[in-house]
Coordinates of C-alpha atoms in Angstrom, one line a residue:
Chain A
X3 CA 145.6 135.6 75.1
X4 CA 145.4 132.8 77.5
X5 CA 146.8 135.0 79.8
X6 CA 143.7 137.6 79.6
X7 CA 140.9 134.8 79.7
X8 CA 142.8 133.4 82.9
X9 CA 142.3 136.7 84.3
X10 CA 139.1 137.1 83.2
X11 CA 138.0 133.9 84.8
X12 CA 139.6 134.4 87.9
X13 CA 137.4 138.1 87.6
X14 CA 134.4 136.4 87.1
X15 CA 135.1 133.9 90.1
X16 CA 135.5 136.5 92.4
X17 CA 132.4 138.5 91.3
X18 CA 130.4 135.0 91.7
X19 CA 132.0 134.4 95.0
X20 CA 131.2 137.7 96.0
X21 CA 127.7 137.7 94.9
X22 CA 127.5 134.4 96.5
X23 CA 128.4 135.6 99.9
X24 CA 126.3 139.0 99.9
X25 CA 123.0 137.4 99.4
X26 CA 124.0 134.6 101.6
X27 CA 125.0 137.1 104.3
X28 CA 122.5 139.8 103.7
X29 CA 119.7 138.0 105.7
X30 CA 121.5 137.8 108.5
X31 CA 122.4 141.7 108.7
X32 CA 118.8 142.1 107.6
X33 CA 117.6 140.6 110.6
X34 CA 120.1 142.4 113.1
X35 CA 119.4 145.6 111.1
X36 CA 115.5 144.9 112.0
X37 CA 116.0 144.2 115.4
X38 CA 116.5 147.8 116.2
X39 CA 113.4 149.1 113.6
X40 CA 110.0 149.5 114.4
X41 CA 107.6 146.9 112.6
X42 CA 106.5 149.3 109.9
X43 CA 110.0 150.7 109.1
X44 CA 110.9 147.1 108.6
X45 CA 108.1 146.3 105.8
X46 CA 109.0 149.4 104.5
X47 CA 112.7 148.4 103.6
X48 CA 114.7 150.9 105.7
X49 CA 118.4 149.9 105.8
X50 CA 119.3 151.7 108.7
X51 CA 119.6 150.9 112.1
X52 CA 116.8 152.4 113.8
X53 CA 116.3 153.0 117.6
X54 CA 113.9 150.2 118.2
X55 CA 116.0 147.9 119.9
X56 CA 114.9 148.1 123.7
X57 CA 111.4 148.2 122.9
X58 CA 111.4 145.1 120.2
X59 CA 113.5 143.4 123.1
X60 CA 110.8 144.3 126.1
X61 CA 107.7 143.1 124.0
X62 CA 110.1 140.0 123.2
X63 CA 110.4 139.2 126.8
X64 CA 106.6 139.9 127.8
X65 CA 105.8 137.6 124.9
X66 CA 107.5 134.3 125.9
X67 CA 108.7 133.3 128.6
X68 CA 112.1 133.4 127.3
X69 CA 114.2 131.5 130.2
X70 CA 111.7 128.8 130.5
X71 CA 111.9 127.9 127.0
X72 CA 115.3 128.5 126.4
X73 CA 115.7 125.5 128.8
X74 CA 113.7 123.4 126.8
X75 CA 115.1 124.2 123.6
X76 CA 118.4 123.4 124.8
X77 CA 117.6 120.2 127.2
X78 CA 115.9 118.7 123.7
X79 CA 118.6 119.5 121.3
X80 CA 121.0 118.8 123.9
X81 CA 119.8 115.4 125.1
X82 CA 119.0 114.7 121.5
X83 CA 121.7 115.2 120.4
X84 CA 123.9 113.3 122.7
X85 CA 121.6 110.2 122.4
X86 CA 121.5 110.5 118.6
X87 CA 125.4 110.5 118.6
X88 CA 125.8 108.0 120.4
X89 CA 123.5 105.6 119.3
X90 CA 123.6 106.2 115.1
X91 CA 127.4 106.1 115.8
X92 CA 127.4 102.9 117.4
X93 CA 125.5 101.3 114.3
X94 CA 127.8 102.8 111.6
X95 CA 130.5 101.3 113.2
X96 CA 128.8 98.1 113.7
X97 CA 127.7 98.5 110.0
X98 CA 131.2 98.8 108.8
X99 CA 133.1 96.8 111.5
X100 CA 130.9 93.6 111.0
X101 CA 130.2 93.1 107.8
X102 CA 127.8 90.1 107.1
X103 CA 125.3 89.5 104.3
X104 CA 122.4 90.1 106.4
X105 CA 123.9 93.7 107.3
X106 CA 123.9 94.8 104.3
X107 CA 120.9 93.8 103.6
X108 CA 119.2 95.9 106.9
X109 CA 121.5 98.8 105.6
X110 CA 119.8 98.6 101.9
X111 CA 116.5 98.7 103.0
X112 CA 117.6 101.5 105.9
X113 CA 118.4 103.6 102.7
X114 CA 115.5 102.8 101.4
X115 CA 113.6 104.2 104.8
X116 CA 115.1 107.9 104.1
X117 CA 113.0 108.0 101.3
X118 CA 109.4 108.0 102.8
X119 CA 108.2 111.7 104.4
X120 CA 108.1 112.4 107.6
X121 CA 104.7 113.3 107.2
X122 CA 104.0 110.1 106.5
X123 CA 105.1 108.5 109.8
X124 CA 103.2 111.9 111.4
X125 CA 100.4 109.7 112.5
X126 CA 101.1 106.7 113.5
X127 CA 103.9 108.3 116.0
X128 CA 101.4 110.6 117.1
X129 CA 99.1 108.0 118.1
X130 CA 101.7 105.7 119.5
X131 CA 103.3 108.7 121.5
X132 CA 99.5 109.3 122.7
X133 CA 99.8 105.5 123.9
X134 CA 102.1 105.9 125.9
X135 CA 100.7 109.2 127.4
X136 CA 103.7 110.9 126.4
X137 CA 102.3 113.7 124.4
X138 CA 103.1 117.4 125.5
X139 CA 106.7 115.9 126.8
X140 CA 109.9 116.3 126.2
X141 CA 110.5 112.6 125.1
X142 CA 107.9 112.4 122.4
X143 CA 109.9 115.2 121.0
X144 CA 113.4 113.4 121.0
X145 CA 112.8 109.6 120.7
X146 CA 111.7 109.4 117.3
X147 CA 114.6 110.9 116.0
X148 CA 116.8 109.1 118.2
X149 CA 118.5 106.9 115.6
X150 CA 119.0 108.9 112.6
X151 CA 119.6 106.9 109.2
X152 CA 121.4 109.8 108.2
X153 CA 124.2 110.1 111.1
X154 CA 123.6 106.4 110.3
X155 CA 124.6 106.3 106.9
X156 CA 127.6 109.3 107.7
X157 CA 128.9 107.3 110.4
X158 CA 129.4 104.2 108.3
X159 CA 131.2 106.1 105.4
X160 CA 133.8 107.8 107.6
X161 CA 134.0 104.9 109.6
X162 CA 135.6 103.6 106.7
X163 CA 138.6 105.5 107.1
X164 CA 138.5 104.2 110.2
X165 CA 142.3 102.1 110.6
X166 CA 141.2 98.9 111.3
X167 CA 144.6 97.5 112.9
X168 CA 143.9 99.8 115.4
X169 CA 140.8 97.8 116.3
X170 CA 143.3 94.9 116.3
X171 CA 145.9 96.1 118.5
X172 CA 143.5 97.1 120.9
X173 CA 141.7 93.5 120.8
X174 CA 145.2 92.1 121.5
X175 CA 145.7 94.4 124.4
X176 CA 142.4 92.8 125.6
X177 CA 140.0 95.6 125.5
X178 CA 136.6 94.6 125.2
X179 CA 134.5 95.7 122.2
X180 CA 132.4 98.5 124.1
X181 CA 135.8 99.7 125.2
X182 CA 137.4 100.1 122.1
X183 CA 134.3 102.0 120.5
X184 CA 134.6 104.3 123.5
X185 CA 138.4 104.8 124.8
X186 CA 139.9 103.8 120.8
X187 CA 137.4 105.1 118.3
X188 CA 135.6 107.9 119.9
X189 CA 139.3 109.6 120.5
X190 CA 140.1 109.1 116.5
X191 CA 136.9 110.1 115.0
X192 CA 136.4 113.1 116.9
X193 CA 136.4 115.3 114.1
X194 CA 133.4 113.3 112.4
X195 CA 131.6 113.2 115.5
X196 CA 131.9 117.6 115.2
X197 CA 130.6 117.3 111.8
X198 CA 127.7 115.1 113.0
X199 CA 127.4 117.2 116.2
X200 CA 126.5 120.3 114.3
X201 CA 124.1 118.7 111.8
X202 CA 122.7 116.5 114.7
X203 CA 122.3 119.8 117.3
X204 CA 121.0 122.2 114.0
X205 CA 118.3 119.5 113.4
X206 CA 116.9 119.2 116.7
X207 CA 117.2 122.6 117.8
X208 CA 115.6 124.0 114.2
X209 CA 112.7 121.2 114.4
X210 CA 109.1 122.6 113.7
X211 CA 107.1 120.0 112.2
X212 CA 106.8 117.2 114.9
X213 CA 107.4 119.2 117.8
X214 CA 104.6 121.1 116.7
X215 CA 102.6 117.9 116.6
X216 CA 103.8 116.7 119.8
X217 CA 104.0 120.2 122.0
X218 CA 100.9 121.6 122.9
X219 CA 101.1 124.0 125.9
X220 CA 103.1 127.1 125.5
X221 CA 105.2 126.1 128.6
X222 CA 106.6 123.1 126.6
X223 CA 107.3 125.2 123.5
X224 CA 110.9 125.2 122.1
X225 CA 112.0 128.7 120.6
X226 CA 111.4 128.1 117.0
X227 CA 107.6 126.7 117.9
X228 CA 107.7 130.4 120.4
X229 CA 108.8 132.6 117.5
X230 CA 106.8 130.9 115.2
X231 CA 104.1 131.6 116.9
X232 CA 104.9 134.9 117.4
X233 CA 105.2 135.4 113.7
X234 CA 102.0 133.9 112.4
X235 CA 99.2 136.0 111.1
X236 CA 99.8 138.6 108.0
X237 CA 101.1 141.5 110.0
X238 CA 103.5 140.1 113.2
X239 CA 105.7 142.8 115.1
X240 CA 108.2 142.0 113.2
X241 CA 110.9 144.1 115.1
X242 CA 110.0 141.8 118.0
X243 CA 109.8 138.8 115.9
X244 CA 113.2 140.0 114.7
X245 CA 114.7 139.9 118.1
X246 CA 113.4 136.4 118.7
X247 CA 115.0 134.9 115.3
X248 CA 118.3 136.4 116.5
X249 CA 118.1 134.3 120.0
X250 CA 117.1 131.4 117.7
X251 CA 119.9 131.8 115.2
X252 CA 122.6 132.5 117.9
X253 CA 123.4 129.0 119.6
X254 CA 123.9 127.4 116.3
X255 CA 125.7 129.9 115.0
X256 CA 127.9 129.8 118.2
X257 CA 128.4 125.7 118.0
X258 CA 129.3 126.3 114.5
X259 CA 132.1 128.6 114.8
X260 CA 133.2 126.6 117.8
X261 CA 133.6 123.4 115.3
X262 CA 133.9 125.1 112.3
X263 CA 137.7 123.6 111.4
X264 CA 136.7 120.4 112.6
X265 CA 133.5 120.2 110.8
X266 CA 135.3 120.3 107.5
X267 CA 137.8 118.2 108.0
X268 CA 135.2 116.0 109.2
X269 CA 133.4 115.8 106.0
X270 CA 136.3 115.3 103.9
X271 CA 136.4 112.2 105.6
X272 CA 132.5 111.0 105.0
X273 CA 133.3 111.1 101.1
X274 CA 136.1 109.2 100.4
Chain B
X10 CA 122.1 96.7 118.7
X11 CA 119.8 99.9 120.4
X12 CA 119.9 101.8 117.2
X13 CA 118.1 99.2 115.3
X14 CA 115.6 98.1 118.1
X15 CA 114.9 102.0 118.0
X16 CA 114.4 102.1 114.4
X17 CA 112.1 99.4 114.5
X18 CA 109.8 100.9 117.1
X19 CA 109.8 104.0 115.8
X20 CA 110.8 103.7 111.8
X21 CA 109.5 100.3 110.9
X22 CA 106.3 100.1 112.8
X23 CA 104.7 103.3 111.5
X24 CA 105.8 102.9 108.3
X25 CA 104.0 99.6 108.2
X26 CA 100.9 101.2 110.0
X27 CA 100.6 104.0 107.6
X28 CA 100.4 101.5 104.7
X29 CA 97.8 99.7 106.4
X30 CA 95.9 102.5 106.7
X31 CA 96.5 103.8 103.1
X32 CA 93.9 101.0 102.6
X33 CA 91.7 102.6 104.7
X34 CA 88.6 104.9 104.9
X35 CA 86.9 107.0 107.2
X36 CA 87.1 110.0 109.2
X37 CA 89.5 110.1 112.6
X38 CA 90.1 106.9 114.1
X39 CA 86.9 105.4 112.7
X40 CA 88.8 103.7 109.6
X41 CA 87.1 100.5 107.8
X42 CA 88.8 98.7 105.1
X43 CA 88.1 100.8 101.5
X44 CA 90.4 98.7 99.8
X45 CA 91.0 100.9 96.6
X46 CA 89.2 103.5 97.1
X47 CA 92.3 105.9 98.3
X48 CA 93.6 105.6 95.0
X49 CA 90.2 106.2 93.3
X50 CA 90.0 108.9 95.2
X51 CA 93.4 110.5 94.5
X52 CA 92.9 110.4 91.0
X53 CA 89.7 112.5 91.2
X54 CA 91.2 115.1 93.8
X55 CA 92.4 118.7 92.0
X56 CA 94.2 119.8 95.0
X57 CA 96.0 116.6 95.0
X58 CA 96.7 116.6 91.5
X59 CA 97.5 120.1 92.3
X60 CA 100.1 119.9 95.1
X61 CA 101.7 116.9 93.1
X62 CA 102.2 119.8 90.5
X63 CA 103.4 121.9 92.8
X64 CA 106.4 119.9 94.3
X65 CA 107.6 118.3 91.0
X66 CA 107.8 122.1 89.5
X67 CA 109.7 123.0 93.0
X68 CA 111.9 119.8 92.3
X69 CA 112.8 120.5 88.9
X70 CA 114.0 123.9 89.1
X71 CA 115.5 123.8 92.3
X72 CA 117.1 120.3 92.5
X73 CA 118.9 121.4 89.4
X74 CA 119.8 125.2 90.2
X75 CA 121.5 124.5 93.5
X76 CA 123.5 121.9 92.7
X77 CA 124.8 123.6 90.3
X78 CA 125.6 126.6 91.9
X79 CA 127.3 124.6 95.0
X80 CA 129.4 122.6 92.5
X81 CA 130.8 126.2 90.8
X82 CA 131.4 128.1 94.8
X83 CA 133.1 124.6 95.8
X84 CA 134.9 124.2 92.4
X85 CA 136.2 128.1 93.0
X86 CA 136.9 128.0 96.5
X87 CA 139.0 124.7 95.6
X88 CA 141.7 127.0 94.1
X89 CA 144.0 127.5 96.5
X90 CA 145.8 130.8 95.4
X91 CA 142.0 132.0 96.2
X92 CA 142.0 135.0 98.6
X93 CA 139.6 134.9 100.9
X94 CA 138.7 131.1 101.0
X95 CA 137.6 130.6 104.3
X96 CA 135.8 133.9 104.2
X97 CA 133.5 132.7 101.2
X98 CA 133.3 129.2 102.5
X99 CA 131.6 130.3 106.5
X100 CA 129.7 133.4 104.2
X101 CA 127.8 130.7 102.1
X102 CA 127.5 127.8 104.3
X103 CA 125.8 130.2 107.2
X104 CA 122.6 130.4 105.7
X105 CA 122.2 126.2 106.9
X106 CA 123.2 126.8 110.3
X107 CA 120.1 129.1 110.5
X108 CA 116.8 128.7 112.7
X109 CA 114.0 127.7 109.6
X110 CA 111.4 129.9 111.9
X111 CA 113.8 133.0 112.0
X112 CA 115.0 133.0 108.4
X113 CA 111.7 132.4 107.1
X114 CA 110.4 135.5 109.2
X115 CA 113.5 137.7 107.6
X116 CA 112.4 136.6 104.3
X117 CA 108.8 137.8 104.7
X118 CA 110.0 140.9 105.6
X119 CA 112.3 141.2 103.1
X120 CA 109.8 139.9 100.0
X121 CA 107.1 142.2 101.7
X122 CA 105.5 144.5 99.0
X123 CA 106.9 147.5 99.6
X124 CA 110.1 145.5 101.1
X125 CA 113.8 146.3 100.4
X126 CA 113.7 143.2 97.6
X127 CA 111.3 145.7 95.9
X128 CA 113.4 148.7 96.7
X129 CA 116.2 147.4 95.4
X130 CA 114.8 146.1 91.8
X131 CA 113.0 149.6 91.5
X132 CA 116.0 151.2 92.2
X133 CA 118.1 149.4 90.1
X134 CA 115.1 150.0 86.9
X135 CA 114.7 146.4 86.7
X136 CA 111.4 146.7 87.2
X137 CA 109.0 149.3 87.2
X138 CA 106.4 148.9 89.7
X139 CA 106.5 146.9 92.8
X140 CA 105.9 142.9 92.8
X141 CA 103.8 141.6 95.4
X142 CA 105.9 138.4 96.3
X143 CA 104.0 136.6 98.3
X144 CA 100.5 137.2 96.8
X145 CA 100.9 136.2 93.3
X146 CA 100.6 132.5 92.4
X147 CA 104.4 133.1 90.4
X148 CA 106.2 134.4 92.2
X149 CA 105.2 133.0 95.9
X150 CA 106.5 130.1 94.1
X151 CA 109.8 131.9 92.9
X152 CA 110.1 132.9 97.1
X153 CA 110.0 129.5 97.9
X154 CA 112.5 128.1 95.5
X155 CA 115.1 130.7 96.2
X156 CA 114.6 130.4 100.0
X157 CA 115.7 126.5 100.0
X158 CA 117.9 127.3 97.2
X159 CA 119.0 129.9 99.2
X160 CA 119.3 127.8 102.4
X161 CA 121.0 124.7 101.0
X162 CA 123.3 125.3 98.3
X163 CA 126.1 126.7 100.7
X164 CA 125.7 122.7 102.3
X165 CA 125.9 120.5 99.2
X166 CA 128.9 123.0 98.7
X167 CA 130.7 121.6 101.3
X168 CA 130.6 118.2 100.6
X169 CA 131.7 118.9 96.8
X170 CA 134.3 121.2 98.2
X171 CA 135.2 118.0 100.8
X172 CA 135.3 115.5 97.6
X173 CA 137.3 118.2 95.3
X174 CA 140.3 118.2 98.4
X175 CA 140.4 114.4 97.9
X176 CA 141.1 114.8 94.6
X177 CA 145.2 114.4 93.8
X178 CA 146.6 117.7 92.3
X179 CA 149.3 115.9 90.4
X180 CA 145.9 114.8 88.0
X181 CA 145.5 118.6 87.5
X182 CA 149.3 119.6 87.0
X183 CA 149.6 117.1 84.2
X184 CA 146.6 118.3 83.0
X185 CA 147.7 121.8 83.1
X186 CA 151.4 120.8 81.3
X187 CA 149.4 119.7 78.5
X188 CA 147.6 122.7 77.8
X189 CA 144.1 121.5 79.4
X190 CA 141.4 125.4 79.6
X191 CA 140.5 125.9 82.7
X192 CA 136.6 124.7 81.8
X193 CA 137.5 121.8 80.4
X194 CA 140.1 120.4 83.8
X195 CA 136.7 121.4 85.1
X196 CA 134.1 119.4 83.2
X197 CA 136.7 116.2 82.3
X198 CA 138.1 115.7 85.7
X199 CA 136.5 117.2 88.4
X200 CA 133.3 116.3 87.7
X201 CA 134.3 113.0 86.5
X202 CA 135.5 112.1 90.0
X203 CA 132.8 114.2 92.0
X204 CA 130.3 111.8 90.8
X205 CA 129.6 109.4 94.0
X206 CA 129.0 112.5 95.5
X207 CA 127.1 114.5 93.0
X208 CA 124.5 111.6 92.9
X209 CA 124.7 111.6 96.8
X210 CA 123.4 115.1 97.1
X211 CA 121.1 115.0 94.1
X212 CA 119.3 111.4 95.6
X213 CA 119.3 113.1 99.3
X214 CA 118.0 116.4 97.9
X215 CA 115.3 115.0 95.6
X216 CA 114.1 112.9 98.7
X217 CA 114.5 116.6 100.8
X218 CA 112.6 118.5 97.8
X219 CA 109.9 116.4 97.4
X220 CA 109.0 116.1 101.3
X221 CA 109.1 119.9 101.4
X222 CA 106.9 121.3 103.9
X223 CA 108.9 123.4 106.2
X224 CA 109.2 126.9 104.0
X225 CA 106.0 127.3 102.2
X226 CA 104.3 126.3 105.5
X227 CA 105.5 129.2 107.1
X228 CA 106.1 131.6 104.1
X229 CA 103.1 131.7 102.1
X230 CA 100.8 129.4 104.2
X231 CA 100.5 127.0 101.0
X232 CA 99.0 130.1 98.8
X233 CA 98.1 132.1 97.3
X234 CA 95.3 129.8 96.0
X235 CA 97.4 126.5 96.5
X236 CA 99.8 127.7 94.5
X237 CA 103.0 126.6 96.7
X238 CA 101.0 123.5 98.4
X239 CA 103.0 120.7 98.6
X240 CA 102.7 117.2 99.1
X241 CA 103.7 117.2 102.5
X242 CA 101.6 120.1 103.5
X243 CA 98.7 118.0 102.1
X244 CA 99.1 115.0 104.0
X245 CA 99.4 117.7 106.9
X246 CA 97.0 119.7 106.4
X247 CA 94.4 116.2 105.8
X248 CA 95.7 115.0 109.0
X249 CA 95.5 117.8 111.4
X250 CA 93.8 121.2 110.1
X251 CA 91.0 119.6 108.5
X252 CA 88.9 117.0 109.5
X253 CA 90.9 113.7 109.9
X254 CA 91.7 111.7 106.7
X255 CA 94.2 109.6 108.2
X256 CA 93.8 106.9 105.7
X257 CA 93.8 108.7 102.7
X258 CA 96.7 111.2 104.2
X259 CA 98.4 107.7 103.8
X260 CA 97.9 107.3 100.5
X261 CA 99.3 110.3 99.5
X262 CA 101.9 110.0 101.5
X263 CA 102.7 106.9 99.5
X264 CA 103.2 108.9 96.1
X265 CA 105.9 110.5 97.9
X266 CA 107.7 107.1 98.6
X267 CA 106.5 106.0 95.0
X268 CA 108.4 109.2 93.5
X269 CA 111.4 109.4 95.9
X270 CA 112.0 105.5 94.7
X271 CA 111.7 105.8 91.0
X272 CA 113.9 108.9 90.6
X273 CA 116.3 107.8 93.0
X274 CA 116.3 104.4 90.7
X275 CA 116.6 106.9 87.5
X276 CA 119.5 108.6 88.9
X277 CA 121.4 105.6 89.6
X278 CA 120.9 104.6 86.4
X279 CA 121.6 107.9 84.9
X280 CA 125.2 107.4 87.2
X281 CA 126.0 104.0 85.8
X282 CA 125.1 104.8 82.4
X283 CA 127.9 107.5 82.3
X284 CA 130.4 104.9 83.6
X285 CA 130.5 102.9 81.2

């Protein structure tokens, strides 16, 4: 009997599991599926591939100016992501290598900061980033983002794990501070700092709302903004528009399989 | 330390700004102190009142749906006679390595009227005649919900699946020796000992739901009729597509920080209580 429901439930898992993984996958086929359709064989359902592909791809490229903003879709979520590494990592290890009662009093209320919407802070940033004349430019995109209370708040947990008579030995070698975080922790935690990477690159390099706000001219665009843009209005080309998600989709899929092992093992450390 | 200098300029400062200027009214940069009258106003404004609606429906049936569903992948994928683990686990958590613009385009496509999500349902007989997704006040709302849901649970999967590894097995043997179902080493341990986490992901995606903006921006544009406005796409749309509300944009954005701060309390609470 218990034999049966064991089975049973190990049925049901799989059939769950399975479910699970179509729909999730199914979009993604979709959209490779539409890439070679016409527009109108794409609203219409057809599951086929279709012959579309070198058109959809031509009226891609006469759209946007693909290699242009390519470059500034990776030199943002790039240099974003580098800064925002290095800097939210820096304060969760200060966070959890310092303790002090005024620290964890900042790092209440920087909790506290995750709650209010980004829409809130919409305006004041714009008109600060106006300020300093640098709307339409590639820092107004990355600076507010810069220092993440998320990578923040992930960096302090796994720091955690962190062995701290490593930090010792290295303090009786006589390393200084900055060259412990650098040549001693950097090497150990690499593993979080894939986890973060992929999160940290995804966000940038998926961001609509504020570079929106902040990019104006179509030169500046990133590539979600571009196929955005292309897909506005009730009837887009959507075999082109197809096309475009695909080039959007690709580099974070591509960073994800590269750090895929890593990233788990990653996050098993930020919840202990 | 950089990071906190950084927050400051860019964190702290607005956020004080933007509650100075909750206090204010007027239209663009013309603002004059209104001292109440934001809040006067808010209680008087259907489409507030309606986007308010709007997100706390979104919140309540999502929130609850996908964590859910992560906590039954993760708990399945957890077995380790599983075949296929690592097959399952990339297949669900691909949908959050995805570009917002590009999936949100698929799924227009896909919900279209005469789409393949219609296709499929008619061919199946579950229903009859074609639904128009994204034009009824229902279901553009049942498009959204499954698109975050659809987008996010394979990442709250991860860290239970993350939390469940760290869990000893020798908990599970014993329970096992003694004759423990399957659904109850299920409900009396691991859940037990997920929950730091579980109320991690149900306080960050509360905060995440309720400062939607992102998917029914680009999905259904806010309609039909409002019906899939949020908060955030308020405060947006009273900022920059009509004419400038800054202060009052403020305001609302301030119900957002009020809600994220009392749930987030709740579920605390809610944690503690079960503690004891």
């Amino acid at each position: 009997m218990s034999n049966h429901l064991a089975l049973l439930g190990r049925t049901a898992q799989y059939v769950l599991l399975s479910i699970a993984a179509f729909v999730s996958v199914f979009p993604f086929l979709w959209m490779v599926i539409g890439a070679t359709n016409t527009s109108p064989d794409i609203i219409r359902g057809k599951v086929t591939p279709g012959s579309a592909l070198l058109p959809n791809t031509a009226n891609f490229l006469a759209a946007v100016d693909l290699p242009r903003i390519l470059f500034n879709s990776f030199l943002i979520a790039g240099v974003g992501s580098a800064l925002t590494l290095l800097v939210s990592s820096l304060a969760g290890y200060g966070f959890e290598m310092f303790r002090s009662r005024v620290r964890e009093r900042i790092f209440g209320s920087l909790l506290l900061m995750l709650s209010i919407p980004f829409a809130a802070l919409m305006i004041p940033l714009f008109v600060m980033m106006a300020n300093l004349k640098l709307i339409n430019t590639y820092q107004a995109v990355i600076f507010p983002t810069v220092a993440s209370i998320f990578i923040i708040f992930y960096f302090r947990q796994t720091t955690k794990a962190f062995p701290h008579e490593l930090r010792d030995a290295a303090r009786i070698d006589g390393l200084k501070e900055w060259q412990i975080f650098f040549f001693v922790y950097m090497p150990v935690m690499r593993s979080t700092y894939a986890a973060a990477t992929i999160i940290v690159f995804m966000t940038y390099w998926n961001n609509y709302l504020w570079p929106l706000i902040v990019l104006q001219t179509n030169d500046m665009f990133t590539l979600t903004l571009a196929v955005a843009a292309l897909s506005a209005g009730y009837t887009p080309d959507f075999g082109m528009v197809m096309v475009g998600a695909i080039v959007a989709t690709l580099p974070t899929l591509v960073i994800f399989f590269l750090l895929q092992r890593r990233f788990v093992e990653g996050m098993l450390g930020a919840v202990k | 330390m950089p990071a906190l200098a950084l927050l400051g300029v860019f964190m702290i400062y607005p956020i004080l700004w933007s509650l100075w200027m909750s206090f204010q009214t007027g239209r663009g940069m013309q603002l004059s102190f209104g001292g109440l009258a934001n809040i006067s106003r808010l209680t008087q404004d259907p489409v507030f009142l309606r986007a308010l609606t709007n997100t706390l429906i979104f919140l309540a049936i999502q929130v609850p749906v996908m964590l859910v569903l992560a906590l039954l992948f993760a708990n399945a994928l957890n077995n380790s006679a599983l075949w296929g683990r690592g097959f399952f686990r990339t297949a669900i958590f691909l949908p959050c390595v995805t570009s917002l613009v590009a999936y949100s385009v698929v799924f227009k496509s896909m919900f279209s009227t005469d789409g393949i999500i219609n296709h499929f349902l008619m061919t199946l007989h579950v229903i009859s005649a074609p639904i128009p997704w994204l034009a009824d006040p229902f279901w553009a709302k049942v498009v959204v919900i499954s698109a975050i849901t659809w987008r996010w649970t394979g990442y709250n999967m991860i860290f239970y699946l993350a939390a469940m590894q760290n869990i000893d097995r020798s908990i599970y043997e014993a329970a096992r020796i003694d004759g423990v179902p399957a659904w109850a080493r299920f409900w009396y341990i691991t859940v037990p000992m997920l929950k730091p986490v579980i109320l991690f992901t149900t306080v960050i995606s509360t905060i995440g739901t309720l400062q939607l903006f992102d998917e029914p921006n680009l999905l259904t544009q806010g309609g039909p009729s409002d019906s899939t406005l949020t908060l955030s796409m308020y405060i947006y749309n009273l900022s920059f597509r009509f004419m400038p509300s800054f202060g009052y944009a403020a305001t609302v954005s301030y119900v957002i920080v009020i809600l994220v701060a009392i749930l987030s309390f709740l579920q605390f609470l809610a944690a503690r209580d079960r503690r004891a």
